């Protein structure tokens, strides 16, 4: 019935896919690209500085207590004579690490939870979303304190606490998107082709909601950074001599005469947060050119 | 209709452009036509032919990235370049417009009575009581049953056909000289469409207004219009009386278009098709926009295309000799 | 002629969930219809919006649940089919959507889109064989093979519809359901797609169920016409005789309301204007569903729902005809 195609070495120009053209538009946005570059640079610094630095982050030096910034100590030293430059980046490592890991979990859990609830719908949807509502009702700090009193203070715990609360928003957003995609004709076409529910979700629904999700994820990372900072500000999670931006800022705010103790970690954090915000903005514009 | 009469609307060399990211979209190119008192003129064309943009341009309702050049005279008054204030006095008063989806121009949160009386109070300086009375009379005129009570309903409480009637009644309140109807029956079912077409014909007689009727449906044109403008790629390809366009079409596009419509009154073995796709308005070819799909295309088609007159009111924009068989 | 689809007393109802103070409501989209589809024919289902023609089409391919009755296709009753049986049905009966662009996943290439049904329903097929078939099918619908790696947004509406047709045809189905498949296209493109469908039908011996509100197109491509109103069949018959001598008052009004592209006919014709609008399918009228708008309704029409009867070779459901 059908004529067989004789040979397959045909000329088939491949055009730019969706993500390539998104990247093309994004690369024209100078602010977003600068932000992306800053984020990348900070990440690399956080990894490299503690490794290649001559002083360790927890090395106390009683001869150099509370030194203001100098060529020896770029960001100065703290009340125990530790080098703030190294401490800032080791703290960044923790902060970034927790934020990225939590954002990753948020993406994974939020997308699948939301997509399944939205796609299956009906009673399943109702139950899944009511669970989300109940979890929403738990106050975040109370939840963290509860975890810590039950299991002791540890970094892993602060990560779990942040991730456990933050996927809720994501799942709601994904569910909303899924509801609208579910009734698109291309999903119905897939149903008529006998595609299984799981495959429809993974092949048609998720790729089509990734755009919105990525923008939201870029906004989630700074949220995570702030949350982990809040936790360490209250002394939850990270413990001395290990540090994080939140802890450093808490330290600095108690030693106001040593301005550098507050200025450097706070500026690093603000720059990071702004960069993520600008990047998210740029992504949103690139994903929806109109 | 004699040539000596002053036209209600005189459009000369109208151009509409839109600036977009990838360049300039030339939506309407060198459009000229006249509309006389009491005429119903159909503007037909496919999507992208510029038929809707023409009307939005002469109402001053283009999107913010749009530009209008040329001249549009309404009862002798130039509309292009007129300030919004002065334009507001004309549109909605002397020129009225109805759209495909009446909900776009009805406020869903206000009762019909409030929306109708507002117009009369504003334009005619009537009291609320007089305005309400007049509004009810107008609803009765467009055959809305039980108008006295139904005027106090919200737009969503009417069906699609009834909503379009409400819209028409609202537009007629100020007794406009010209009604522009942009695909007002496209979203309606045929039986309801027939009702609305019948109504428009009656109202035209009664209110002595001209109607510009934009559509892509040749059947509707044949039913309603006195004259037709055929548009393609932002150009006016052919203008003629309704009788002429169907019995003696001259432009190759008009001919092809008419033969590609399956109809219930005659049967053909195979529909005639126009090969290819409509032109990209970002990169219109030099000369005629239809040349790439035309059967009779020649080298002259990328030059300046002459206007040819079959008779004073049947004008064709084509290089081909008149009367050539396809 | 061989029956390919046998529909008996088919009902498709939708429940609208009630709220705290609202009772549950039921939309009677398709309300007990009987007809057969024969192999190789093109049957047109016409009617105004809300008449249930789309619900019927979607019910036949599993997008809507059938509430009761039966629809027998290849010895499978669609009303009770399990997922394995549905996969058999999908292989034989495919669907073409109204909006050509929305029917294609914007994140997939043309090749991926067209290959998907084949890869899903024939998982044992080799990749190269699938690719061969994709290319052959594209050729069949008039797409050039160098377009396989492009994305749907680079195509015009007409070409998107060709991709949609290719996706349906790659399974070599026996039945094609076209739900307003050309309504969204421009006049000149519409004619191209209609001609393509006709060519394909002859070449592949397809049976087509063609749903449309455009009576001109239906007349052009169909052999038989089924007129629906508010979930019920009004009239069913041969194309020629339906258009020449419609029997049911609704069919008559519908046909007279269609504007013809010929001013001589239009200026002289008497349109049988119907009053009012379609009643709500939430509470269809008692008796004949058309009685609220019928100019010839008698008492019986308000109390008793008419059965489909054979009159002059038409199946008509109307009390006043003899």
mmCIF file with all atom_site columns, N, CA and C in Angstrom, chain A residues 189-252:
data_model
loop_
_atom_site.group_PDB
_atom_site.id
_atom_site.type_symbol
_atom_site.label_atom_id
_atom_site.label_alt_id
_atom_site.label_comp_id
_atom_site.label_asym_id
_atom_site.label_entity_id
_atom_site.label_seq_id
_atom_site.pdbx_PDB_ins_code
_atom_site.Cartn_x
_atom_site.Cartn_y
_atom_site.Cartn_z
_atom_site.occupancy
_atom_site.B_iso_or_equiv
_atom_site.pdbx_formal_charge
_atom_site.auth_seq_id
_atom_site.auth_comp_id
_atom_site.auth_asym_id
_atom_site.auth_atom_id
_atom_site.pdbx_PDB_model_num
ATOM 1   N N  . UNK A 1 189 ? -4.353 13.506 20.601 1.00 0.00 ? 189 UNK A N  1
ATOM 2   C CA . UNK A 1 189 ? -3.838 12.733 19.466 1.00 0.00 ? 189 UNK A CA 1
ATOM 3   C C  . UNK A 1 189 ? -2.984 11.579 19.969 1.00 0.00 ? 189 UNK A C  1
ATOM 4   N N  . UNK A 1 190 ? -2.190 11.845 21.002 1.00 0.00 ? 190 UNK A N  1
ATOM 5   C CA . UNK A 1 190 ? -1.360 10.777 21.562 1.00 0.00 ? 190 UNK A CA 1
ATOM 6   C C  . UNK A 1 190 ? -2.228 9.693  22.183 1.00 0.00 ? 190 UNK A C  1
ATOM 7   N N  . UNK A 1 191 ? -3.322 10.073 22.835 1.00 0.00 ? 191 UNK A N  1
ATOM 8   C CA . UNK A 1 191 ? -4.229 9.081  23.416 1.00 0.00 ? 191 UNK A CA 1
ATOM 9   C C  . UNK A 1 191 ? -4.775 8.163  22.320 1.00 0.00 ? 191 UNK A C  1
ATOM 10  N N  . UNK A 1 192 ? -5.160 8.776  21.199 1.00 0.00 ? 192 UNK A N  1
ATOM 11  C CA . UNK A 1 192 ? -5.720 7.976  20.105 1.00 0.00 ? 192 UNK A CA 1
ATOM 12  C C  . UNK A 1 192 ? -4.653 7.076  19.509 1.00 0.00 ? 192 UNK A C  1
ATOM 13  N N  . UNK A 1 193 ? -3.389 7.467  19.648 1.00 0.00 ? 193 UNK A N  1
ATOM 14  C CA . UNK A 1 193 ? -2.327 6.610  19.156 1.00 0.00 ? 193 UNK A CA 1
ATOM 15  C C  . UNK A 1 193 ? -1.981 5.515  20.157 1.00 0.00 ? 193 UNK A C  1
ATOM 16  N N  . UNK A 1 194 ? -2.731 5.430  21.249 1.00 0.00 ? 194 UNK A N  1
ATOM 17  C CA . UNK A 1 194 ? -2.510 4.366  22.214 1.00 0.00 ? 194 UNK A CA 1
ATOM 18  C C  . UNK A 1 194 ? -1.344 4.594  23.155 1.00 0.00 ? 194 UNK A C  1
ATOM 19  N N  . UNK A 1 195 ? -0.834 5.820  23.226 1.00 0.00 ? 195 UNK A N  1
ATOM 20  C CA . UNK A 1 195 ? 0.299  6.095  24.105 1.00 0.00 ? 195 UNK A CA 1
ATOM 21  C C  . UNK A 1 195 ? -0.155 5.985  25.566 1.00 0.00 ? 195 UNK A C  1
ATOM 22  N N  . UNK A 1 196 ? 0.669  5.334  26.397 1.00 0.00 ? 196 UNK A N  1
ATOM 23  C CA . UNK A 1 196 ? 0.282  5.130  27.796 1.00 0.00 ? 196 UNK A CA 1
ATOM 24  C C  . UNK A 1 196 ? 0.327  6.444  28.571 1.00 0.00 ? 196 UNK A C  1
ATOM 25  N N  . UNK A 1 197 ? -0.405 6.453  29.679 1.00 0.00 ? 197 UNK A N  1
ATOM 26  C CA . UNK A 1 197 ? -0.473 7.665  30.481 1.00 0.00 ? 197 UNK A CA 1
ATOM 27  C C  . UNK A 1 197 ? 0.900  8.152  30.912 1.00 0.00 ? 197 UNK A C  1
ATOM 28  N N  . UNK A 1 198 ? 1.741  7.209  31.363 1.00 0.00 ? 198 UNK A N  1
ATOM 29  C CA . UNK A 1 198 ? 3.061  7.607  31.832 1.00 0.00 ? 198 UNK A CA 1
ATOM 30  C C  . UNK A 1 198 ? 3.850  8.260  30.699 1.00 0.00 ? 198 UNK A C  1
ATOM 31  N N  . UNK A 1 199 ? 3.756  7.661  29.499 1.00 0.00 ? 199 UNK A N  1
ATOM 32  C CA . UNK A 1 199 ? 4.503  8.211  28.360 1.00 0.00 ? 199 UNK A CA 1
ATOM 33  C C  . UNK A 1 199 ? 3.947  9.557  27.937 1.00 0.00 ? 199 UNK A C  1
ATOM 34  N N  . UNK A 1 200 ? 2.632  9.717  28.029 1.00 0.00 ? 200 UNK A N  1
ATOM 35  C CA . UNK A 1 200 ? 2.062  11.024 27.675 1.00 0.00 ? 200 UNK A CA 1
ATOM 36  C C  . UNK A 1 200 ? 2.602  12.081 28.620 1.00 0.00 ? 200 UNK A C  1
ATOM 37  N N  . UNK A 1 201 ? 2.651  11.739 29.915 1.00 0.00 ? 201 UNK A N  1
ATOM 38  C CA . UNK A 1 201 ? 3.162  12.711 30.878 1.00 0.00 ? 201 UNK A CA 1
ATOM 39  C C  . UNK A 1 201 ? 4.623  13.033 30.585 1.00 0.00 ? 201 UNK A C  1
ATOM 40  N N  . UNK A 1 202 ? 5.434  11.995 30.359 1.00 0.00 ? 202 UNK A N  1
ATOM 41  C CA . UNK A 1 202 ? 6.869  12.266 30.224 1.00 0.00 ? 202 UNK A CA 1
ATOM 42  C C  . UNK A 1 202 ? 7.219  12.804 28.839 1.00 0.00 ? 202 UNK A C  1
ATOM 43  N N  . UNK A 1 203 ? 6.462  12.432 27.801 1.00 0.00 ? 203 UNK A N  1
ATOM 44  C CA . UNK A 1 203 ? 6.837  12.864 26.448 1.00 0.00 ? 203 UNK A CA 1
ATOM 45  C C  . UNK A 1 203 ? 6.158  14.142 26.019 1.00 0.00 ? 203 UNK A C  1
ATOM 46  N N  . UNK A 1 204 ? 4.907  14.323 26.454 1.00 0.00 ? 204 UNK A N  1
ATOM 47  C CA . UNK A 1 204 ? 4.158  15.477 25.945 1.00 0.00 ? 204 UNK A CA 1
ATOM 48  C C  . UNK A 1 204 ? 3.917  16.543 27.005 1.00 0.00 ? 204 UNK A C  1
ATOM 49  N N  . UNK A 1 205 ? 3.527  16.095 28.201 1.00 0.00 ? 205 UNK A N  1
ATOM 50  C CA . UNK A 1 205 ? 3.149  17.093 29.200 1.00 0.00 ? 205 UNK A CA 1
ATOM 51  C C  . UNK A 1 205 ? 4.376  17.797 29.760 1.00 0.00 ? 205 UNK A C  1
ATOM 52  N N  . UNK A 1 206 ? 5.340  17.014 30.266 1.00 0.00 ? 206 UNK A N  1
ATOM 53  C CA . UNK A 1 206 ? 6.474  17.653 30.946 1.00 0.00 ? 206 UNK A CA 1
ATOM 54  C C  . UNK A 1 206 ? 7.309  18.534 30.013 1.00 0.00 ? 206 UNK A C  1
ATOM 55  N N  . UNK A 1 207 ? 7.677  18.068 28.807 1.00 0.00 ? 207 UNK A N  1
ATOM 56  C CA . UNK A 1 207 ? 8.450  18.973 27.942 1.00 0.00 ? 207 UNK A CA 1
ATOM 57  C C  . UNK A 1 207 ? 7.730  20.298 27.676 1.00 0.00 ? 207 UNK A C  1
ATOM 58  N N  . UNK A 1 208 ? 6.422  20.263 27.626 1.00 0.00 ? 208 UNK A N  1
ATOM 59  C CA . UNK A 1 208 ? 5.699  21.485 27.314 1.00 0.00 ? 208 UNK A CA 1
ATOM 60  C C  . UNK A 1 208 ? 5.493  22.407 28.506 1.00 0.00 ? 208 UNK A C  1
ATOM 61  N N  . UNK A 1 209 ? 5.708  21.875 29.718 1.00 0.00 ? 209 UNK A N  1
ATOM 62  C CA . UNK A 1 209 ? 5.589  22.801 30.848 1.00 0.00 ? 209 UNK A CA 1
ATOM 63  C C  . UNK A 1 209 ? 6.947  23.188 31.382 1.00 0.00 ? 209 UNK A C  1
ATOM 64  N N  . UNK A 1 210 ? 8.027  22.629 30.787 1.00 0.00 ? 210 UNK A N  1
ATOM 65  C CA . UNK A 1 210 ? 9.364  22.947 31.278 1.00 0.00 ? 210 UNK A CA 1
ATOM 66  C C  . UNK A 1 210 ? 9.666  24.441 31.231 1.00 0.00 ? 210 UNK A C  1
ATOM 67  N N  . UNK A 1 211 ? 9.149  25.119 30.239 1.00 0.00 ? 211 UNK A N  1
ATOM 68  C CA . UNK A 1 211 ? 9.419  26.541 30.119 1.00 0.00 ? 211 UNK A CA 1
ATOM 69  C C  . UNK A 1 211 ? 9.062  27.292 31.379 1.00 0.00 ? 211 UNK A C  1
ATOM 70  N N  . UNK A 1 212 ? 7.826  27.115 31.808 1.00 0.00 ? 212 UNK A N  1
ATOM 71  C CA . UNK A 1 212 ? 7.352  27.785 33.016 1.00 0.00 ? 212 UNK A CA 1
ATOM 72  C C  . UNK A 1 212 ? 8.153  27.308 34.225 1.00 0.00 ? 212 UNK A C  1
ATOM 73  N N  . UNK A 1 213 ? 8.410  25.999 34.234 1.00 0.00 ? 213 UNK A N  1
ATOM 74  C CA . UNK A 1 213 ? 9.094  25.420 35.381 1.00 0.00 ? 213 UNK A CA 1
ATOM 75  C C  . UNK A 1 213 ? 10.495 25.986 35.537 1.00 0.00 ? 213 UNK A C  1
ATOM 76  N N  . UNK A 1 214 ? 11.198 26.172 34.406 1.00 0.00 ? 214 UNK A N  1
ATOM 77  C CA . UNK A 1 214 ? 12.573 26.654 34.494 1.00 0.00 ? 214 UNK A CA 1
ATOM 78  C C  . UNK A 1 214 ? 12.616 28.067 35.053 1.00 0.00 ? 214 UNK A C  1
ATOM 79  N N  . UNK A 1 215 ? 11.681 28.891 34.606 1.00 0.00 ? 215 UNK A N  1
ATOM 80  C CA . UNK A 1 215 ? 11.632 30.242 35.154 1.00 0.00 ? 215 UNK A CA 1
ATOM 81  C C  . UNK A 1 215 ? 11.396 30.165 36.657 1.00 0.00 ? 215 UNK A C  1
ATOM 82  N N  . UNK A 1 216 ? 10.469 29.306 37.041 1.00 0.00 ? 216 UNK A N  1
ATOM 83  C CA . UNK A 1 216 ? 10.167 29.201 38.460 1.00 0.00 ? 216 UNK A CA 1
ATOM 84  C C  . UNK A 1 216 ? 11.357 28.644 39.240 1.00 0.00 ? 216 UNK A C  1
ATOM 85  N N  . UNK A 1 217 ? 12.081 27.706 38.603 1.00 0.00 ? 217 UNK A N  1
ATOM 86  C CA . UNK A 1 217 ? 13.238 27.128 39.280 1.00 0.00 ? 217 UNK A CA 1
ATOM 87  C C  . UNK A 1 217 ? 14.310 28.185 39.504 1.00 0.00 ? 217 UNK A C  1
ATOM 88  N N  . UNK A 1 218 ? 14.506 29.044 38.483 1.00 0.00 ? 218 UNK A N  1
ATOM 89  C CA . UNK A 1 218 ? 15.502 30.100 38.624 1.00 0.00 ? 218 UNK A CA 1
ATOM 90  C C  . UNK A 1 218 ? 15.107 31.054 39.747 1.00 0.00 ? 218 UNK A C  1
ATOM 91  N N  . UNK A 1 219 ? 13.831 31.152 40.025 1.00 0.00 ? 219 UNK A N  1
ATOM 92  C CA . UNK A 1 219 ? 13.385 31.981 41.145 1.00 0.00 ? 219 UNK A CA 1
ATOM 93  C C  . UNK A 1 219 ? 13.432 31.195 42.457 1.00 0.00 ? 219 UNK A C  1
ATOM 94  N N  . UNK A 1 220 ? 13.443 29.856 42.350 1.00 0.00 ? 220 UNK A N  1
ATOM 95  C CA . UNK A 1 220 ? 13.448 29.025 43.549 1.00 0.00 ? 220 UNK A CA 1
ATOM 96  C C  . UNK A 1 220 ? 14.819 29.021 44.210 1.00 0.00 ? 220 UNK A C  1
ATOM 97  N N  . UNK A 1 221 ? 15.882 28.958 43.375 1.00 0.00 ? 221 UNK A N  1
ATOM 98  C CA . UNK A 1 221 ? 17.231 28.889 43.939 1.00 0.00 ? 221 UNK A CA 1
ATOM 99  C C  . UNK A 1 221 ? 17.501 30.042 44.919 1.00 0.00 ? 221 UNK A C  1
ATOM 100 N N  . UNK A 1 222 ? 17.248 31.301 44.531 1.00 0.00 ? 222 UNK A N  1
ATOM 101 C CA . UNK A 1 222 ? 17.475 32.370 45.514 1.00 0.00 ? 222 UNK A CA 1
ATOM 102 C C  . UNK A 1 222 ? 16.609 32.214 46.760 1.00 0.00 ? 222 UNK A C  1
ATOM 103 N N  . UNK A 1 223 ? 15.410 31.701 46.574 1.00 0.00 ? 223 UNK A N  1
ATOM 104 C CA . UNK A 1 223 ? 14.553 31.443 47.732 1.00 0.00 ? 223 UNK A CA 1
ATOM 105 C C  . UNK A 1 223 ? 15.222 30.486 48.699 1.00 0.00 ? 223 UNK A C  1
ATOM 106 N N  . UNK A 1 224 ? 15.787 29.421 48.120 1.00 0.00 ? 224 UNK A N  1
ATOM 107 C CA . UNK A 1 224 ? 16.477 28.425 48.922 1.00 0.00 ? 224 UNK A CA 1
ATOM 108 C C  . UNK A 1 224 ? 17.662 29.059 49.649 1.00 0.00 ? 224 UNK A C  1
ATOM 109 N N  . UNK A 1 225 ? 18.377 29.936 48.910 1.00 0.00 ? 225 UNK A N  1
ATOM 110 C CA . UNK A 1 225 ? 19.535 30.595 49.524 1.00 0.00 ? 225 UNK A CA 1
ATOM 111 C C  . UNK A 1 225 ? 19.086 31.388 50.743 1.00 0.00 ? 225 UNK A C  1
ATOM 112 N N  . UNK A 1 226 ? 17.995 32.133 50.558 1.00 0.00 ? 226 UNK A N  1
ATOM 113 C CA . UNK A 1 226 ? 17.502 32.946 51.673 1.00 0.00 ? 226 UNK A CA 1
ATOM 114 C C  . UNK A 1 226 ? 17.062 32.046 52.826 1.00 0.00 ? 226 UNK A C  1
ATOM 115 N N  . UNK A 1 227 ? 16.348 30.962 52.508 1.00 0.00 ? 227 UNK A N  1
ATOM 116 C CA . UNK A 1 227 ? 15.865 30.075 53.569 1.00 0.00 ? 227 UNK A CA 1
ATOM 117 C C  . UNK A 1 227 ? 17.021 29.480 54.348 1.00 0.00 ? 227 UNK A C  1
ATOM 118 N N  . UNK A 1 228 ? 18.046 28.994 53.615 1.00 0.00 ? 228 UNK A N  1
ATOM 119 C CA . UNK A 1 228 ? 19.166 28.386 54.332 1.00 0.00 ? 228 UNK A CA 1
ATOM 120 C C  . UNK A 1 228 ? 19.889 29.443 55.154 1.00 0.00 ? 228 UNK A C  1
ATOM 121 N N  . UNK A 1 229 ? 19.941 30.683 54.646 1.00 0.00 ? 229 UNK A N  1
ATOM 122 C CA . UNK A 1 229 ? 20.553 31.766 55.418 1.00 0.00 ? 229 UNK A CA 1
ATOM 123 C C  . UNK A 1 229 ? 19.741 32.054 56.662 1.00 0.00 ? 229 UNK A C  1
ATOM 124 N N  . UNK A 1 230 ? 18.423 32.057 56.517 1.00 0.00 ? 230 UNK A N  1
ATOM 125 C CA . UNK A 1 230 ? 17.567 32.314 57.676 1.00 0.00 ? 230 UNK A CA 1
ATOM 126 C C  . UNK A 1 230 ? 17.817 31.264 58.754 1.00 0.00 ? 230 UNK A C  1
ATOM 127 N N  . UNK A 1 231 ? 17.877 29.999 58.307 1.00 0.00 ? 231 UNK A N  1
ATOM 128 C CA . UNK A 1 231 ? 18.098 28.915 59.264 1.00 0.00 ? 231 UNK A CA 1
ATOM 129 C C  . UNK A 1 231 ? 19.431 29.104 59.987 1.00 0.00 ? 231 UNK A C  1
ATOM 130 N N  . UNK A 1 232 ? 20.504 29.369 59.204 1.00 0.00 ? 232 UNK A N  1
ATOM 131 C CA . UNK A 1 232 ? 21.797 29.497 59.876 1.00 0.00 ? 232 UNK A CA 1
ATOM 132 C C  . UNK A 1 232 ? 21.851 30.757 60.723 1.00 0.00 ? 232 UNK A C  1
ATOM 133 N N  . UNK A 1 233 ? 21.106 31.796 60.332 1.00 0.00 ? 233 UNK A N  1
ATOM 134 C CA . UNK A 1 233 ? 21.057 33.026 61.127 1.00 0.00 ? 233 UNK A CA 1
ATOM 135 C C  . UNK A 1 233 ? 20.560 32.704 62.532 1.00 0.00 ? 233 UNK A C  1
ATOM 136 N N  . UNK A 1 234 ? 19.618 31.794 62.599 1.00 0.00 ? 234 UNK A N  1
ATOM 137 C CA . UNK A 1 234 ? 19.094 31.407 63.902 1.00 0.00 ? 234 UNK A CA 1
ATOM 138 C C  . UNK A 1 234 ? 19.920 30.304 64.553 1.00 0.00 ? 234 UNK A C  1
ATOM 139 N N  . UNK A 1 235 ? 21.039 29.934 63.875 1.00 0.00 ? 235 UNK A N  1
ATOM 140 C CA . UNK A 1 235 ? 21.893 28.909 64.459 1.00 0.00 ? 235 UNK A CA 1
ATOM 141 C C  . UNK A 1 235 ? 21.396 27.509 64.225 1.00 0.00 ? 235 UNK A C  1
ATOM 142 N N  . UNK A 1 236 ? 20.509 27.349 63.261 1.00 0.00 ? 236 UNK A N  1
ATOM 143 C CA . UNK A 1 236 ? 20.031 26.006 62.963 1.00 0.00 ? 236 UNK A CA 1
ATOM 144 C C  . UNK A 1 236 ? 20.775 25.487 61.743 1.00 0.00 ? 236 UNK A C  1
ATOM 145 N N  . UNK A 1 237 ? 21.037 24.223 61.700 1.00 0.00 ? 237 UNK A N  1
ATOM 146 C CA . UNK A 1 237 ? 21.666 23.635 60.530 1.00 0.00 ? 237 UNK A CA 1
ATOM 147 C C  . UNK A 1 237 ? 23.175 23.631 60.656 1.00 0.00 ? 237 UNK A C  1
ATOM 148 N N  . UNK A 1 238 ? 23.839 24.581 59.965 1.00 0.00 ? 238 UNK A N  1
ATOM 149 C CA . UNK A 1 238 ? 25.293 24.592 59.925 1.00 0.00 ? 238 UNK A CA 1
ATOM 150 C C  . UNK A 1 238 ? 25.860 24.987 61.293 1.00 0.00 ? 238 UNK A C  1
ATOM 151 N N  . UNK A 1 239 ? 26.919 24.296 61.748 1.00 0.00 ? 239 UNK A N  1
ATOM 152 C CA . UNK A 1 239 ? 27.518 24.631 63.042 1.00 0.00 ? 239 UNK A CA 1
ATOM 153 C C  . UNK A 1 239 ? 28.997 24.957 62.869 1.00 0.00 ? 239 UNK A C  1
ATOM 154 N N  . UNK A 1 240 ? 29.509 25.812 63.756 1.00 0.00 ? 240 UNK A N  1
ATOM 155 C CA . UNK A 1 240 ? 30.923 26.212 63.758 1.00 0.00 ? 240 UNK A CA 1
ATOM 156 C C  . UNK A 1 240 ? 31.816 24.988 63.927 1.00 0.00 ? 240 UNK A C  1
ATOM 157 N N  . UNK A 1 241 ? 32.961 24.959 63.342 1.00 0.00 ? 241 UNK A N  1
ATOM 158 C CA . UNK A 1 241 ? 33.599 26.044 62.586 1.00 0.00 ? 241 UNK A CA 1
ATOM 159 C C  . UNK A 1 241 ? 33.149 26.129 61.135 1.00 0.00 ? 241 UNK A C  1
ATOM 160 N N  . UNK A 1 242 ? 32.383 25.138 60.654 1.00 0.00 ? 242 UNK A N  1
ATOM 161 C CA . UNK A 1 242 ? 31.826 25.258 59.299 1.00 0.00 ? 242 UNK A CA 1
ATOM 162 C C  . UNK A 1 242 ? 30.927 26.489 59.282 1.00 0.00 ? 242 UNK A C  1
ATOM 163 N N  . UNK A 1 243 ? 30.763 27.075 58.108 1.00 0.00 ? 243 UNK A N  1
ATOM 164 C CA . UNK A 1 243 ? 29.980 28.306 58.089 1.00 0.00 ? 243 UNK A CA 1
ATOM 165 C C  . UNK A 1 243 ? 29.124 28.373 56.828 1.00 0.00 ? 243 UNK A C  1
ATOM 166 N N  . UNK A 1 244 ? 28.254 29.352 56.779 1.00 0.00 ? 244 UNK A N  1
ATOM 167 C CA . UNK A 1 244 ? 27.465 29.615 55.580 1.00 0.00 ? 244 UNK A CA 1
ATOM 168 C C  . UNK A 1 244 ? 27.222 31.115 55.542 1.00 0.00 ? 244 UNK A C  1
ATOM 169 N N  . UNK A 1 245 ? 26.670 31.599 54.455 1.00 0.00 ? 245 UNK A N  1
ATOM 170 C CA . UNK A 1 245 ? 26.462 33.048 54.336 1.00 0.00 ? 245 UNK A CA 1
ATOM 171 C C  . UNK A 1 245 ? 25.563 33.558 55.453 1.00 0.00 ? 245 UNK A C  1
ATOM 172 N N  . UNK A 1 246 ? 24.576 32.779 55.782 1.00 0.00 ? 246 UNK A N  1
ATOM 173 C CA . UNK A 1 246 ? 23.667 33.177 56.851 1.00 0.00 ? 246 UNK A CA 1
ATOM 174 C C  . UNK A 1 246 ? 24.410 33.355 58.161 1.00 0.00 ? 246 UNK A C  1
ATOM 175 N N  . UNK A 1 247 ? 25.264 32.377 58.479 1.00 0.00 ? 247 UNK A N  1
ATOM 176 C CA . UNK A 1 247 ? 26.038 32.458 59.717 1.00 0.00 ? 247 UNK A CA 1
ATOM 177 C C  . UNK A 1 247 ? 26.973 33.659 59.700 1.00 0.00 ? 247 UNK A C  1
ATOM 178 N N  . UNK A 1 248 ? 27.649 33.858 58.569 1.00 0.00 ? 248 UNK A N  1
ATOM 179 C CA . UNK A 1 248 ? 28.590 34.968 58.459 1.00 0.00 ? 248 UNK A CA 1
ATOM 180 C C  . UNK A 1 248 ? 27.879 36.296 58.652 1.00 0.00 ? 248 UNK A C  1
ATOM 181 N N  . UNK A 1 249 ? 26.695 36.401 58.047 1.00 0.00 ? 249 UNK A N  1
ATOM 182 C CA . UNK A 1 249 ? 25.934 37.648 58.184 1.00 0.00 ? 249 UNK A CA 1
ATOM 183 C C  . UNK A 1 249 ? 25.501 37.821 59.642 1.00 0.00 ? 249 UNK A C  1
ATOM 184 N N  . UNK A 1 250 ? 25.090 36.723 60.284 1.00 0.00 ? 250 UNK A N  1
ATOM 185 C CA . UNK A 1 250 ? 24.704 36.804 61.691 1.00 0.00 ? 250 UNK A CA 1
ATOM 186 C C  . UNK A 1 250 ? 25.878 37.282 62.544 1.00 0.00 ? 250 UNK A C  1
ATOM 187 N N  . UNK A 1 251 ? 27.067 36.708 62.270 1.00 0.00 ? 251 UNK A N  1
ATOM 188 C CA . UNK A 1 251 ? 28.288 37.125 62.976 1.00 0.00 ? 251 UNK A CA 1
ATOM 189 C C  . UNK A 1 251 ? 28.555 38.604 62.781 1.00 0.00 ? 251 UNK A C  1
ATOM 190 N N  . UNK A 1 252 ? 28.513 38.978 61.493 1.00 0.00 ? 252 UNK A N  1
ATOM 191 C CA . UNK A 1 252 ? 28.840 40.354 61.136 1.00 0.00 ? 252 UNK A CA 1
ATOM 192 C C  . UNK A 1 252 ? 27.896 41.343 61.776 1.00 0.00 ? 252 UNK A C  1
#
